[in-house]
PDB file of C-alpha atoms in Angstrom:
ATOM      1  CA  MET F   1      -0.050  -0.299  -0.159  1.00 45.00           C
ATOM      2  CA  LYS F   2       1.378   3.385  -0.919  1.00 66.00           C
ATOM      3  CA  LEU F   3       2.128   5.659   1.597  1.00 58.00           C
ATOM      4  CA  ASP F   4      -0.588   8.011  -0.287  1.00 76.00           C
ATOM      5  CA  SER F   5      -2.976   5.550   0.093  1.00 80.00           C
ATOM      6  CA  MET F   6      -2.371   4.952   3.749  1.00 79.00           C
ATOM      7  CA  TYR F   7      -2.701   8.456   4.578  1.00 81.00           C
ATOM      8  CA  GLN F   8      -6.070   8.744   2.600  1.00 91.00           C
ATOM      9  CA  GLU F   9      -7.445   5.763   4.496  1.00 92.00           C
ATOM     10  CA  ILE F  10      -6.867   7.938   8.018  1.00 94.00           C
ATOM     11  CA  ILE F  11      -8.635  10.662   6.769  1.00 95.00           C
ATOM     12  CA  LEU F  12     -11.467   9.046   5.741  1.00 95.00           C
ATOM     13  CA  ASP F  13     -11.613   6.763   8.728  1.00 96.00           C
ATOM     14  CA  HIS F  14     -11.408   9.911  11.479  1.00 96.00           C
ATOM     15  CA  TYR F  15     -13.925  11.407   8.995  1.00 96.00           C
ATOM     16  CA  ARG F  16     -16.163   8.504   9.030  1.00 96.00           C
ATOM     17  CA  ASN F  17     -15.786   8.203  12.685  1.00 97.00           C
ATOM     18  CA  PRO F  18     -15.041  11.424  14.490  1.00 97.00           C
ATOM     19  CA  HIS F  19     -13.423  11.362  17.911  1.00 97.00           C
ATOM     20  CA  GLY F  20     -14.841  14.283  20.114  1.00 97.00           C
ATOM     21  CA  LYS F  21     -17.825  15.000  18.143  1.00 98.00           C
ATOM     22  CA  GLY F  22     -20.926  16.288  19.747  1.00 98.00           C
ATOM     23  CA  LEU F  23     -21.088  19.496  22.247  1.00 98.00           C
ATOM     24  CA  ARG F  24     -20.273  18.723  26.031  1.00 97.00           C
ATOM     25  CA  ASP F  25     -19.682  21.155  28.914  1.00 96.00           C
ATOM     26  CA  GLY F  26     -16.646  23.702  28.216  1.00 96.00           C
ATOM     27  CA  ASP F  27     -14.939  26.344  29.702  1.00 96.00           C
ATOM     28  CA  ALA F  28     -14.776  28.330  26.768  1.00 97.00           C
ATOM     29  CA  GLU F  29     -16.641  28.265  23.027  1.00 97.00           C
ATOM     30  CA  VAL F  30     -15.524  29.523  19.451  1.00 98.00           C
ATOM     31  CA  HIS F  31     -17.463  29.581  15.850  1.00 98.00           C
ATOM     32  CA  HIS F  32     -14.659  29.623  12.991  1.00 98.00           C
ATOM     33  CA  VAL F  33     -15.830  29.786   9.989  1.00 97.00           C
ATOM     34  CA  ASN F  34     -13.920  28.834   6.215  1.00 93.00           C
ATOM     35  CA  PRO F  35     -15.442  32.122   3.939  1.00 90.00           C
ATOM     36  CA  THR F  36     -13.469  29.839   1.223  1.00 88.00           C
ATOM     37  CA  CYS F  37     -15.469  26.623   1.338  1.00 87.00           C
ATOM     38  CA  GLY F  38     -18.168  26.956   4.076  1.00 92.00           C
ATOM     39  CA  ASP F  39     -16.388  24.906   6.223  1.00 96.00           C
ATOM     40  CA  GLU F  40     -17.756  25.551  10.150  1.00 97.00           C
ATOM     41  CA  ILE F  41     -16.979  24.668  13.673  1.00 98.00           C
ATOM     42  CA  THR F  42     -18.057  25.433  17.166  1.00 98.00           C
ATOM     43  CA  LEU F  43     -15.925  24.211  19.010  1.00 98.00           C
ATOM     44  CA  ARG F  44     -15.451  23.667  23.320  1.00 98.00           C
ATOM     45  CA  VAL F  45     -12.467  23.493  25.384  1.00 98.00           C
ATOM     46  CA  ARG F  46     -12.466  21.669  29.015  1.00 97.00           C
ATOM     47  CA  LEU F  47      -9.347  22.451  30.826  1.00 97.00           C
ATOM     48  CA  ASP F  48      -8.560  20.851  34.521  1.00 96.00           C
ATOM     49  CA  GLY F  49      -5.948  23.358  35.661  1.00 94.00           C
ATOM     50  CA  SER F  50      -3.383  23.066  33.264  1.00 94.00           C
ATOM     51  CA  VAL F  51      -4.503  19.611  31.632  1.00 97.00           C
ATOM     52  CA  VAL F  52      -6.904  19.615  28.452  1.00 98.00           C
ATOM     53  CA  ALA F  53      -9.612  17.379  29.695  1.00 98.00           C
ATOM     54  CA  ASP F  54     -12.258  17.928  26.824  1.00 98.00           C
ATOM     55  CA  VAL F  55     -12.346  18.811  23.279  1.00 98.00           C
ATOM     56  CA  SER F  56     -15.768  18.715  22.037  1.00 98.00           C
ATOM     57  CA  TYR F  57     -17.269  20.106  18.568  1.00 98.00           C
ATOM     58  CA  GLU F  58     -20.151  20.371  15.870  1.00 98.00           C
ATOM     59  CA  SER F  59     -18.757  20.974  12.539  1.00 97.00           C
ATOM     60  CA  GLN F  60     -20.005  20.775   8.684  1.00 96.00           C
ATOM     61  CA  GLY F  61     -17.443  20.860   6.150  1.00 95.00           C
ATOM     62  CA  CYS F  62     -15.498  18.659   3.696  1.00 95.00           C
ATOM     63  CA  SER F  63     -13.891  15.521   4.538  1.00 95.00           C
ATOM     64  CA  ILE F  64     -10.650  17.076   5.336  1.00 96.00           C
ATOM     65  CA  SER F  65     -12.135  19.461   7.839  1.00 97.00           C
ATOM     66  CA  GLN F  66     -13.988  17.177  10.063  1.00 97.00           C
ATOM     67  CA  ALA F  67     -11.615  14.360   9.955  1.00 97.00           C
ATOM     68  CA  SER F  68      -8.265  17.324  11.343  1.00 98.00           C
ATOM     69  CA  ALA F  69     -11.226  18.302  14.030  1.00 98.00           C
ATOM     70  CA  SER F  70     -10.942  14.581  15.324  1.00 98.00           C
ATOM     71  CA  VAL F  71      -7.611  13.960  14.744  1.00 98.00           C
ATOM     72  CA  LEU F  72      -6.995  17.715  16.773  1.00 98.00           C
ATOM     73  CA  ASN F  73      -9.052  16.035  19.678  1.00 98.00           C
ATOM     74  CA  ASP F  74      -6.738  12.844  19.933  1.00 98.00           C
ATOM     75  CA  LEU F  75      -3.619  14.580  19.927  1.00 98.00           C
ATOM     76  CA  VAL F  76      -4.698  17.316  22.931  1.00 98.00           C
ATOM     77  CA  VAL F  77      -7.353  15.757  25.249  1.00 98.00           C
ATOM     78  CA  GLY F  78      -5.016  14.746  28.120  1.00 98.00           C
ATOM     79  CA  LYS F  79      -1.998  16.555  27.380  1.00 98.00           C
ATOM     80  CA  ALA F  80      -1.077  19.253  29.576  1.00 98.00           C
ATOM     81  CA  VAL F  81      -1.733  22.976  28.039  1.00 98.00           C
ATOM     82  CA  GLY F  82       1.789  24.274  26.565  1.00 97.00           C
ATOM     83  CA  ASP F  83       2.170  20.625  25.662  1.00 98.00           C
ATOM     84  CA  ALA F  84      -0.915  20.448  23.280  1.00 98.00           C
ATOM     85  CA  GLN F  85       0.027  24.005  22.049  1.00 98.00           C
ATOM     86  CA  VAL F  86       3.556  22.211  20.702  1.00 97.00           C
ATOM     87  CA  ILE F  87       1.588  20.373  19.174  1.00 98.00           C
ATOM     88  CA  GLN F  88      -0.756  22.707  17.482  1.00 98.00           C
ATOM     89  CA  GLU F  89       2.645  24.333  16.350  1.00 98.00           C
ATOM     90  CA  ALA F  90       3.959  21.539  14.880  1.00 98.00           C
ATOM     91  CA  PHE F  91       0.647  20.956  13.137  1.00 98.00           C
ATOM     92  CA  LEU F  92       0.731  24.142  11.834  1.00 98.00           C
ATOM     93  CA  GLU F  93       4.335  24.248  10.540  1.00 97.00           C
ATOM     94  CA  LEU F  94       3.696  21.171   8.728  1.00 97.00           C
ATOM     95  CA  MET F  95       0.292  23.006   6.995  1.00 97.00           C
ATOM     96  CA  GLN F  96       2.616  25.799   5.879  1.00 96.00           C
ATOM     97  CA  SER F  97       5.932  23.435   4.479  1.00 96.00           C
ATOM     98  CA  LYS F  98       3.758  23.691   0.724  1.00 94.00           C
ATOM     99  CA  GLY F  99       4.205  19.899   0.840  1.00 91.00           C
ATOM    100  CA  GLN F 100       7.921  19.723   2.070  1.00 94.00           C
ATOM    101  CA  LEU F 101       7.481  18.601   5.580  1.00 94.00           C
ATOM    102  CA  GLU F 102       6.801  15.131   6.544  1.00 92.00           C
ATOM    103  CA  GLY F 103       6.176  15.701  10.237  1.00 93.00           C
ATOM    104  CA  ASP F 104       7.087  14.203  13.037  1.00 94.00           C
ATOM    105  CA  GLU F 105       4.819  10.962  13.441  1.00 94.00           C
ATOM    106  CA  GLU F 106       6.129  10.982  17.331  1.00 95.00           C
ATOM    107  CA  VAL F 107       4.365  14.250  17.470  1.00 96.00           C
ATOM    108  CA  LEU F 108       1.880  14.628  15.194  1.00 97.00           C
ATOM    109  CA  GLU F 109       0.632  10.648  14.584  1.00 96.00           C
ATOM    110  CA  ASP F 110      -2.085  10.194  12.559  1.00 95.00           C
ATOM    111  CA  ALA F 111      -1.759  14.144  11.553  1.00 96.00           C
ATOM    112  CA  VAL F 112       1.470  13.152   9.657  1.00 95.00           C
ATOM    113  CA  ALA F 113      -1.643  12.073   7.299  1.00 94.00           C
ATOM    114  CA  PHE F 114      -2.484  15.777   5.853  1.00 96.00           C
ATOM    115  CA  ALA F 115       0.763  16.174   4.727  1.00 94.00           C
ATOM    116  CA  GLY F 116       0.329  15.982   1.516  1.00 92.00           C
ATOM    117  CA  VAL F 117      -3.040  18.310   1.854  1.00 93.00           C
ATOM    118  CA  SER F 118      -0.162  21.291   2.363  1.00 94.00           C
ATOM    119  CA  LYS F 119       0.523  21.115  -1.018  1.00 93.00           C
ATOM    120  CA  TYR F 120      -2.921  22.507  -1.927  1.00 92.00           C
ATOM    121  CA  PRO F 121      -3.681  25.989  -0.341  1.00 91.00           C
ATOM    122  CA  ALA F 122      -6.953  25.968  -0.800  1.00 90.00           C
ATOM    123  CA  ARG F 123      -6.991  23.094   1.786  1.00 94.00           C
ATOM    124  CA  VAL F 124      -4.893  23.761   4.056  1.00 96.00           C
ATOM    125  CA  LYS F 125      -7.617  26.351   5.566  1.00 95.00           C
ATOM    126  CA  CYS F 126      -9.773  23.780   6.112  1.00 96.00           C
ATOM    127  CA  ALA F 127      -7.088  21.184   7.781  1.00 97.00           C
ATOM    128  CA  LEU F 128      -6.066  24.684  10.138  1.00 98.00           C
ATOM    129  CA  LEU F 129      -9.958  25.119  10.564  1.00 98.00           C
ATOM    130  CA  SER F 130     -10.069  23.280  13.783  1.00 98.00           C
ATOM    131  CA  TRP F 131      -6.794  23.937  15.140  1.00 98.00           C
ATOM    132  CA  MET F 132      -7.552  27.546  14.911  1.00 98.00           C
ATOM    133  CA  ALA F 133     -10.659  27.427  16.923  1.00 98.00           C
ATOM    134  CA  TRP F 134      -8.874  25.072  19.331  1.00 98.00           C
ATOM    135  CA  LYS F 135      -6.201  28.075  19.899  1.00 97.00           C
ATOM    136  CA  ASP F 136      -8.871  30.434  19.831  1.00 97.00           C
ATOM    137  CA  ALA F 137     -10.643  29.094  22.726  1.00 98.00           C
ATOM    138  CA  THR F 138      -7.957  27.939  25.023  1.00 97.00           C
ATOM    139  CA  ALA F 139      -6.909  31.438  25.186  1.00 96.00           C
ATOM    140  CA  LYS F 140     -10.347  32.354  26.102  1.00 96.00           C
ATOM    141  CA  ALA F 141     -10.121  29.504  28.299  1.00 96.00           C
ATOM    142  CA  LEU F 142      -7.080  30.681  29.833  1.00 95.00           C
ATOM    143  CA  GLY F 143      -8.544  34.357  30.375  1.00 91.00           C
ATOM    144  CA  GLN F 144      -6.379  35.648  27.596  1.00 67.00           C
ATOM    145  CA  GLN F 145      -7.261  37.297  24.725  1.00 48.00           C
ATOM    146  CA  PRO F 146      -7.074  35.491  21.705  1.00 51.00           C
ATOM    147  CA  ALA F 147      -5.090  36.017  18.494  1.00 52.00           C
ATOM    148  CA  ILE F 148      -7.280  37.608  15.558  1.00 49.00           C
ATOM    149  CA  ASN F 149      -6.474  34.729  12.833  1.00 50.00           C
ATOM    150  CA  ASP F 150      -7.136  35.818   9.455  1.00 41.00           C
TER     151      ASP F 150
END
């Protein structure tokens, strides 16, 4: 099985069987929209001290945006906020690489499947939608002013 094919299967599996979907109680909620394609997400973060206790969401959109939210849930829930932010930054770097990076599987786990997406600028925003929402919701939960993302 080719690597690209395996990565496509990982994305499709997360799309078909999303982890964390369905809004639950949280400390902060944000709503993000990708105006380019119409993908939307409402995401809630619940912290337990400095640990990401839960990430829940309701979303609609393409398989890439949906799968990315599921992978995000797997990667950050149960992690210290600082560690989760390192993962978020690694995913952002991968998405901005224009296909030049493969991603560190030890850090990104299933998120390395999105490496091919980084070659398509229009799809990068789909993959990053939930991650930017998580970043803003976490900042809000921590009592910080979230950054404005264009």
